[in-house]
Amino acid sequence: MSFDTLGLSADILRAVEEQGYRDPTPIQQQAIPVVLQGRDLMASAQTGTGKTAGFTLPVLQLLSQTAVPIKGRRPVRALILTPTRELAAQIGENVTAYSKHLPLRSLVVFGGVSINPQMMKLRGGIDILVATPGRLLDLEHQRAVDLSKVEILVLDEADRMLDMGFIHDIRRVLAKLPAKRQNLLFSATFSDEIKGLASKLLTNPASVEVARRNTASSQIEQSVHFVDKRRKRELLSQMIGEGNWKQVLVFTRTKHGANHLAELLNKDGIGAAAIHGNKSQGARTRALADFKDGGIRVLVATDIAARGLDIDQLPHVVNYELPNVPEDYVHRIGRTGRAESTGEAMSLVCIDEHKLLRDIERLLKIEIPRIALPGYEPDPSIKAEPIVNGRQGSRGAPRQSSGGQRSGAPRPGGNGPRSGSGGNGAGESRPARPPRQGAAHAGQRRTGAPAGRSRKPSGE
Ligand code: AMP
């Protein structure tokens, strides 16, 4: 199928061609006609599937079909909400590229940077606003943005927004929007919470699914290496060195862990940088640019910072520590094996993490192949200890319902607290559930594993 058959205008097709895209991806083939019809959409698609163009192209088309008021303030007509600043910036870049030949203006707003330039730009009139929820509410509060004329709302990575505790912010944004509008919801996973949000938000939505729910791409070769915690760094350095890996994304659970690992790898002579919410936007952008152009080989990231990172054909992803929330494993390894390329996702699993591994395997409904590395066999005398998430995580209480109050919780994703410090504090670490006593060795086949998952704990 070619882009020409999807009903997009010549100006948009020209921009798509200039991006070098030949054929629409499956999500684009399915989503674009539905959005052009003006229907609500519920789409299951991860980053890497081309979902951004899947919603941006038809939104641009719809907006460009109706006249833009020449006089007076241009109200925001399309609002794209995303959980993180990285994702917002990437979507913003796509919107700019695809709207190159259209008389539409777009702007990206997120926290952690000065609000004044954003207010100035909004004053000039913006058709398409890409925003993280916290900063959007700040702008709305200061009457710098009028959301009452929004025609199309896109909630991107809705699952992550809920995970990050943005549900209240989302509700407050929704209350500012006109009742009559088109709604597009994108999510990599469809938990009950997401379904609940979708049922309130969407009217008679078309449903589009490209990657099967909670399954990892078959183009990703996954493996598990059992190794003692204290030897993980040595093993990682060895893998990178022996495999001559040029680009590897490594996940840690905490910001502190990311910094520490990046330092150690640098000491080993392996160029590495950490990327997480405590880093300034400039530092993150620099680290990503260094990584993309080969200046550094390793990017060590927390789940939240890595979310939405657009890195083409990333060959290696390493879970230096398993995530506390099994869905994050799917997101993490989704950074590799994109498009036509294949990728490798390795997890270094210490005895403390066997329970997390079982949760992940239960979600994926597979057993991830184990690879034994001679010389790195776990010491059988080491017993499992509860996972403590460094400085950030362990104080979280179990999350209430999706409507639970995040009283005074710092905002993850760089939206910063309304006032006071600009950091995002605990935003990147989710505390583990307490480990079950006597957890069986994850290398053995599971027997009688209980079905279902317990609720995710909070901490963000
Ligand atoms: P996304 O899932 O939106 O983050 O997109 C992932 C990557 O695929 C981005 O680098 C896009 O520029 C690229 N992309 C999107 N659509 C296409 C397409 N039809 N053909 C080739 N690449 C694409």
Coordinates of N, CA, C and O in Angstrom, one line a residue, residues 78-191:
A78 N -5.6 21.6 17.8 CA -5.3 20.2 18.1 C -4.3 20.2 19.3 O -3.4 21.0 19.4
L79 N -4.6 19.4 20.2 CA -3.8 19.3 21.5 C -3.3 17.8 21.5 O -4.0 16.9 21.5
I80 N -2.0 17.7 21.6 CA -1.3 16.4 21.7 C -0.7 16.3 23.1 O 0.3 17.1 23.4
L81 N -1.2 15.5 24.0 CA -0.7 15.3 25.3 C 0.3 14.1 25.4 O -0.1 13.0 24.9
T82 N 1.4 14.3 26.0 CA 2.4 13.2 26.1 C 3.0 13.2 27.5 O 3.0 14.3 28.1
P83 N 3.5 12.1 27.9 CA 4.0 12.0 29.3 C 5.3 12.7 29.5 O 5.6 13.2 30.6
T84 N 6.2 12.7 28.6 CA 7.6 13.1 28.9 C 8.0 14.2 27.9 O 7.5 14.3 26.8
R85 N 9.0 15.0 28.4 CA 9.5 16.1 27.5 C 10.2 15.5 26.3 O 10.1 16.1 25.2
E86 N 10.9 14.4 26.4 CA 11.5 13.8 25.2 C 10.5 13.5 24.1 O 10.7 13.8 23.0
L87 N 9.5 12.8 24.6 CA 8.4 12.5 23.6 C 7.8 13.7 23.0 O 7.6 13.8 21.8
A88 N 7.5 14.7 23.9 CA 6.9 15.9 23.4 C 7.8 16.5 22.3 O 7.3 16.9 21.2
A89 N 9.1 16.6 22.6 CA 10.0 17.2 21.7 C 10.1 16.4 20.3 O 10.1 17.0 19.3
Q90 N 10.1 15.1 20.5 CA 10.1 14.3 19.2 C 8.8 14.4 18.4 O 8.9 14.5 17.2
I91 N 7.7 14.5 19.1 CA 6.5 14.7 18.3 C 6.5 16.0 17.7 O 6.1 16.2 16.5
G92 N 6.9 17.0 18.4 CA 7.0 18.4 17.9 C 7.9 18.4 16.6 O 7.5 19.1 15.6
E93 N 9.0 17.7 16.6 CA 9.8 17.7 15.4 C 9.1 17.1 14.3 O 9.2 17.5 13.1
N94 N 8.3 16.0 14.6 CA 7.6 15.4 13.5 C 6.5 16.3 12.9 O 6.3 16.4 11.7
V95 N 5.8 17.0 13.9 CA 4.7 17.9 13.4 C 5.3 19.0 12.5 O 4.8 19.3 11.5
T96 N 6.5 19.5 12.9 CA 7.1 20.5 12.1 C 7.5 20.0 10.7 O 7.2 20.6 9.7
A97 N 8.0 18.8 10.7 CA 8.4 18.2 9.4 C 7.2 18.0 8.5 O 7.2 18.3 7.3
Y98 N 6.2 17.4 9.1 CA 5.0 17.0 8.3 C 4.2 18.2 7.8 O 3.4 18.1 6.9
S99 N 4.3 19.3 8.6 CA 3.4 20.5 8.3 C 4.2 21.5 7.5 O 3.7 22.7 7.4
K100 N 5.4 21.1 7.0 CA 6.3 22.0 6.4 C 5.6 22.9 5.3 O 5.9 24.0 5.1
H101 N 4.7 22.2 4.5 CA 4.1 22.9 3.4 C 2.6 23.4 3.7 O 1.8 23.6 2.8
L102 N 2.3 23.4 5.0 CA 1.0 23.8 5.4 C 1.0 25.1 6.2 O 2.0 25.4 6.9
P103 N -0.1 26.0 6.1 CA 0.0 27.2 6.9 C -0.5 27.0 8.3 O -1.4 27.7 8.8
L104 N 0.1 26.0 9.0 CA -0.3 25.7 10.4 C 0.9 26.0 11.3 O 2.1 25.7 10.9
R105 N 0.6 26.4 12.5 CA 1.7 26.7 13.4 C 1.6 25.7 14.6 O 0.5 25.4 15.1
S106 N 2.8 25.2 15.0 CA 2.8 24.3 16.1 C 3.8 24.7 17.2 O 4.7 25.5 16.9
L107 N 3.6 24.2 18.3 CA 4.5 24.6 19.5 C 4.6 23.4 20.4 O 3.6 22.7 20.6
V108 N 5.7 23.2 21.0 CA 5.9 22.2 22.0 C 6.1 22.9 23.4 O 6.9 23.8 23.5
V109 N 5.4 22.4 24.4 CA 5.6 23.0 25.7 C 5.8 21.9 26.7 O 5.0 20.9 26.7
F110 N 6.8 22.0 27.6 CA 7.0 21.1 28.7 C 7.7 21.8 29.8 O 8.2 22.9 29.6
G111 N 7.7 21.1 30.9 CA 8.2 21.7 32.1 C 9.7 21.6 32.2 O 10.4 21.0 31.3
G112 N 10.3 22.2 33.2 CA 11.8 22.1 33.4 C 12.5 23.2 32.6 O 13.7 23.3 32.7
V113 N 11.8 24.0 31.8 CA 12.4 25.1 31.1 C 11.5 26.3 31.4 O 10.4 26.2 31.8
S114 N 12.1 27.5 31.1 CA 11.3 28.8 31.4 C 10.0 28.8 30.6 O 9.9 28.4 29.5
I115 N 9.0 29.3 31.4 CA 7.6 29.3 30.8 C 7.4 30.5 29.9 O 6.5 30.5 29.0
N116 N 8.2 31.6 30.2 CA 7.9 32.9 29.5 C 8.0 32.8 27.9 O 7.0 33.2 27.3
P117 N 9.0 32.2 27.4 CA 9.0 32.1 25.9 C 7.9 31.3 25.4 O 7.3 31.6 24.3
Q118 N 7.4 30.3 26.2 CA 6.2 29.5 25.7 C 5.0 30.4 25.7 O 4.2 30.3 24.8
M119 N 4.9 31.2 26.7 CA 3.7 32.1 26.8 C 3.8 33.1 25.6 O 2.7 33.4 25.0
M120 N 4.9 33.6 25.3 CA 5.1 34.6 24.2 C 4.6 33.9 22.9 O 3.9 34.5 22.1
K121 N 5.1 32.7 22.7 CA 4.8 32.0 21.4 C 3.3 31.7 21.3 O 2.7 31.8 20.2
L122 N 2.7 31.3 22.4 CA 1.3 31.1 22.4 C 0.5 32.3 22.1 O -0.5 32.3 21.4
R123 N 1.0 33.4 22.5 CA 0.3 34.7 22.2 C 0.2 34.9 20.7 O -0.7 35.5 20.2
G124 N 1.2 34.5 20.0 CA 1.2 34.7 18.6 C 0.2 33.8 17.8 O 0.0 34.0 16.6
G125 N -0.4 32.8 18.5 CA -1.4 32.0 17.9 C -0.7 30.7 17.4 O 0.2 30.6 16.6
I126 N -1.3 29.6 18.0 CA -0.7 28.2 17.7 C -1.9 27.3 17.3 O -2.9 27.3 18.0
D127 N -1.8 26.6 16.2 CA -2.8 25.7 15.8 C -2.7 24.3 16.5 O -3.7 23.7 16.9
I128 N -1.4 23.8 16.6 CA -1.2 22.5 17.2 C -0.3 22.6 18.4 O 0.8 23.1 18.2
L129 N -0.8 22.2 19.5 CA 0.1 22.3 20.7 C 0.4 20.9 21.2 O -0.5 20.1 21.4
V130 N 1.7 20.6 21.3 CA 2.2 19.4 21.9 C 2.6 19.7 23.3 O 3.5 20.6 23.5
A131 N 2.1 19.0 24.3 CA 2.4 19.4 25.7 C 2.5 18.2 26.7 O 1.8 17.2 26.5
T132 N 3.2 18.4 27.7 CA 3.1 17.5 28.9 C 2.0 18.1 29.8 O 1.9 19.4 29.8
P133 N 1.3 17.3 30.5 CA 0.1 17.8 31.2 C 0.4 18.9 32.2 O -0.3 19.9 32.3
G134 N 1.5 18.8 33.0 CA 1.7 19.7 34.1 C 2.0 21.1 33.5 O 1.4 22.1 34.0
R135 N 2.8 21.2 32.6 CA 3.1 22.6 32.0 C 1.9 23.1 31.3 O 1.6 24.3 31.4
L136 N 1.1 22.3 30.7 CA -0.1 22.8 30.0 C -1.0 23.4 31.0 O -1.6 24.5 30.8
L137 N -1.2 22.7 32.2 CA -2.1 23.3 33.2 C -1.5 24.6 33.8 O -2.2 25.5 34.0
D138 N -0.2 24.7 33.9 CA 0.4 25.9 34.3 C 0.1 27.0 33.4 O -0.3 28.2 33.8
L139 N 0.2 26.8 32.1 CA -0.1 27.8 31.1 C -1.5 28.2 31.1 O -1.9 29.3 30.9
E140 N -2.4 27.2 31.3 CA -3.8 27.4 31.3 C -4.2 28.3 32.5 O -4.9 29.2 32.4
H141 N -3.5 27.9 33.6 CA -3.8 28.6 34.8 C -3.4 30.1 34.7 O -4.1 31.0 35.2
Q142 N -2.4 30.4 34.0 CA -1.9 31.7 33.7 C -2.6 32.4 32.5 O -2.2 33.4 32.1
R143 N -3.6 31.7 32.1 CA -4.4 32.2 30.9 C -3.6 32.5 29.7 O -3.9 33.4 28.9
A144 N -2.5 31.7 29.5 CA -1.7 31.9 28.4 C -2.2 31.0 27.2 O -1.7 31.2 26.1
V145 N -3.1 30.1 27.5 CA -3.6 29.2 26.4 C -5.1 29.0 26.6 O -5.6 28.9 27.7
D146 N -5.7 29.1 25.5 CA -7.2 28.9 25.4 C -7.5 27.5 24.8 O -7.1 27.3 23.7
L147 N -8.0 26.6 25.7 CA -8.2 25.3 25.2 C -9.7 25.0 24.8 O -10.1 23.9 24.4
S148 N -10.5 26.1 24.8 CA -11.9 25.9 24.6 C -12.3 25.7 23.1 O -13.4 25.4 22.8
K149 N -11.3 25.8 22.2 CA -11.6 25.6 20.8 C -10.9 24.4 20.3 O -10.8 24.2 19.0
V150 N -10.4 23.5 21.1 CA -9.7 22.3 20.7 C -10.7 21.4 19.9 O -11.7 21.0 20.4
E151 N -10.3 21.1 18.7 CA -11.1 20.2 17.9 C -10.7 18.7 18.0 O -11.5 17.8 17.9
I152 N -9.4 18.5 18.2 CA -8.9 17.2 18.2 C -7.9 17.0 19.4 O -7.0 17.9 19.6
L153 N -8.2 16.0 20.2 CA -7.3 15.7 21.3 C -6.6 14.4 21.0 O -7.2 13.4 20.7
V154 N -5.3 14.4 21.2 CA -4.5 13.1 21.1 C -3.9 12.9 22.5 O -3.2 13.7 23.0
L155 N -4.2 11.7 23.0 CA -3.5 11.3 24.3 C -2.4 10.2 23.8 O -2.8 9.1 23.5
D156 N -1.2 10.6 23.9 CA -0.2 9.7 23.4 C 0.5 9.0 24.6 O 0.7 9.6 25.7
E157 N 0.8 7.7 24.4 CA 1.3 6.9 25.5 C 0.5 7.0 26.8 O 1.0 7.4 27.9
A158 N -0.8 6.8 26.6 CA -1.7 7.0 27.7 C -1.4 6.1 28.9 O -1.5 6.5 30.1
D159 N -0.9 4.9 28.6 CA -0.6 4.0 29.7 C 0.5 4.6 30.6 O 0.4 4.5 31.8
R160 N 1.5 5.2 29.9 CA 2.6 5.7 30.7 C 2.1 7.0 31.5 O 2.5 7.2 32.6
M161 N 1.2 7.7 30.9 CA 0.7 8.9 31.6 C 0.0 8.4 32.9 O 0.2 9.1 34.0
L162 N -0.8 7.4 32.8 CA -1.4 6.9 34.0 C -0.4 6.4 35.0 O -0.5 6.6 36.2
D163 N 0.6 5.6 34.5 CA 1.6 5.1 35.4 C 2.3 6.2 36.1 O 2.8 6.0 37.2
M164 N 2.5 7.3 35.4 CA 3.2 8.4 36.0 C 2.4 9.3 36.9 O 2.8 10.3 37.4
G165 N 1.1 8.9 37.1 CA 0.2 9.6 38.0 C -0.4 10.8 37.4 O -0.8 11.7 38.2
F166 N -0.5 10.9 36.1 CA -1.0 12.1 35.5 C -2.6 12.1 35.4 O -3.1 13.0 34.7
I167 N -3.2 11.1 35.9 CA -4.7 11.0 35.7 C -5.4 12.3 36.1 O -6.3 12.8 35.4
H168 N -5.0 12.9 37.2 CA -5.7 14.1 37.7 C -5.5 15.2 36.7 O -6.4 16.0 36.4
D169 N -4.2 15.3 36.3 CA -3.9 16.4 35.4 C -4.7 16.2 34.1 O -5.2 17.2 33.5
I170 N -4.8 15.0 33.6 CA -5.5 14.7 32.4 C -7.0 15.1 32.6 O -7.6 15.8 31.7
R171 N -7.5 14.7 33.7 CA -8.9 15.1 34.0 C -9.1 16.6 34.0 O -10.1 17.1 33.5
R172 N -8.1 17.3 34.6 CA -8.3 18.8 34.6 C -8.1 19.4 33.2 O -8.8 20.3 32.9
V173 N -7.3 18.8 32.4 CA -7.2 19.3 31.0 C -8.5 19.0 30.3 O -9.0 19.9 29.6
L174 N -9.0 17.8 30.5 CA -10.3 17.4 29.8 C -11.4 18.4 30.1 O -12.2 18.8 29.3
A175 N -11.4 18.9 31.4 CA -12.5 19.8 31.8 C -12.4 21.1 31.1 O -13.4 21.9 31.0
K176 N -11.2 21.4 30.5 CA -11.0 22.7 29.8 C -11.4 22.6 28.4 O -11.4 23.6 27.7
L177 N -11.6 21.4 27.9 CA -11.8 21.2 26.5 C -13.3 21.3 26.1 O -14.2 21.0 27.0
P178 N -13.7 21.7 24.9 CA -15.1 21.6 24.6 C -15.6 20.2 24.5 O -14.8 19.3 24.2
A179 N -16.8 20.0 24.8 CA -17.4 18.6 24.8 C -17.3 18.0 23.5 O -17.1 16.8 23.4
K180 N -17.5 18.7 22.5 CA -17.6 18.2 21.1 C -16.2 18.3 20.5 O -15.7 19.4 20.2
R181 N -15.6 17.1 20.3 CA -14.2 17.1 19.8 C -13.9 15.7 19.4 O -14.6 14.7 19.8
Q182 N -12.9 15.5 18.6 CA -12.4 14.2 18.2 C -11.3 13.7 19.2 O -10.4 14.6 19.5
N183 N -11.3 12.5 19.6 CA -10.4 12.0 20.6 C -9.6 10.8 20.0 O -10.2 9.9 19.6
L184 N -8.3 10.9 20.1 CA -7.4 9.8 19.7 C -6.6 9.3 20.9 O -5.9 10.2 21.5
L185 N -6.7 8.1 21.2 CA -5.9 7.6 22.4 C -4.9 6.5 21.9 O -5.3 5.5 21.3
F186 N -3.7 6.7 22.2 CA -2.6 5.8 21.9 C -2.0 5.2 23.1 O -1.7 5.9 24.1
S187 N -1.9 3.9 23.1 CA -1.3 3.3 24.3 C -0.6 2.0 23.9 O -1.1 1.3 23.0
A188 N 0.5 1.7 24.5 CA 1.3 0.5 24.2 C 0.6 -0.7 24.8 O 0.6 -1.8 24.3
T189 N 0.0 -0.5 26.0 CA -0.7 -1.6 26.7 C -2.1 -1.2 27.0 O -2.4 0.0 27.1
F190 N -3.0 -2.2 27.2 CA -4.3 -1.8 27.6 C -4.8 -2.5 28.9 O -5.4 -3.5 28.9
S191 N -4.4 -1.8 30.0 CA -4.8 -2.3 31.3 C -6.3 -1.9 31.5 O -6.9 -1.1 30.7

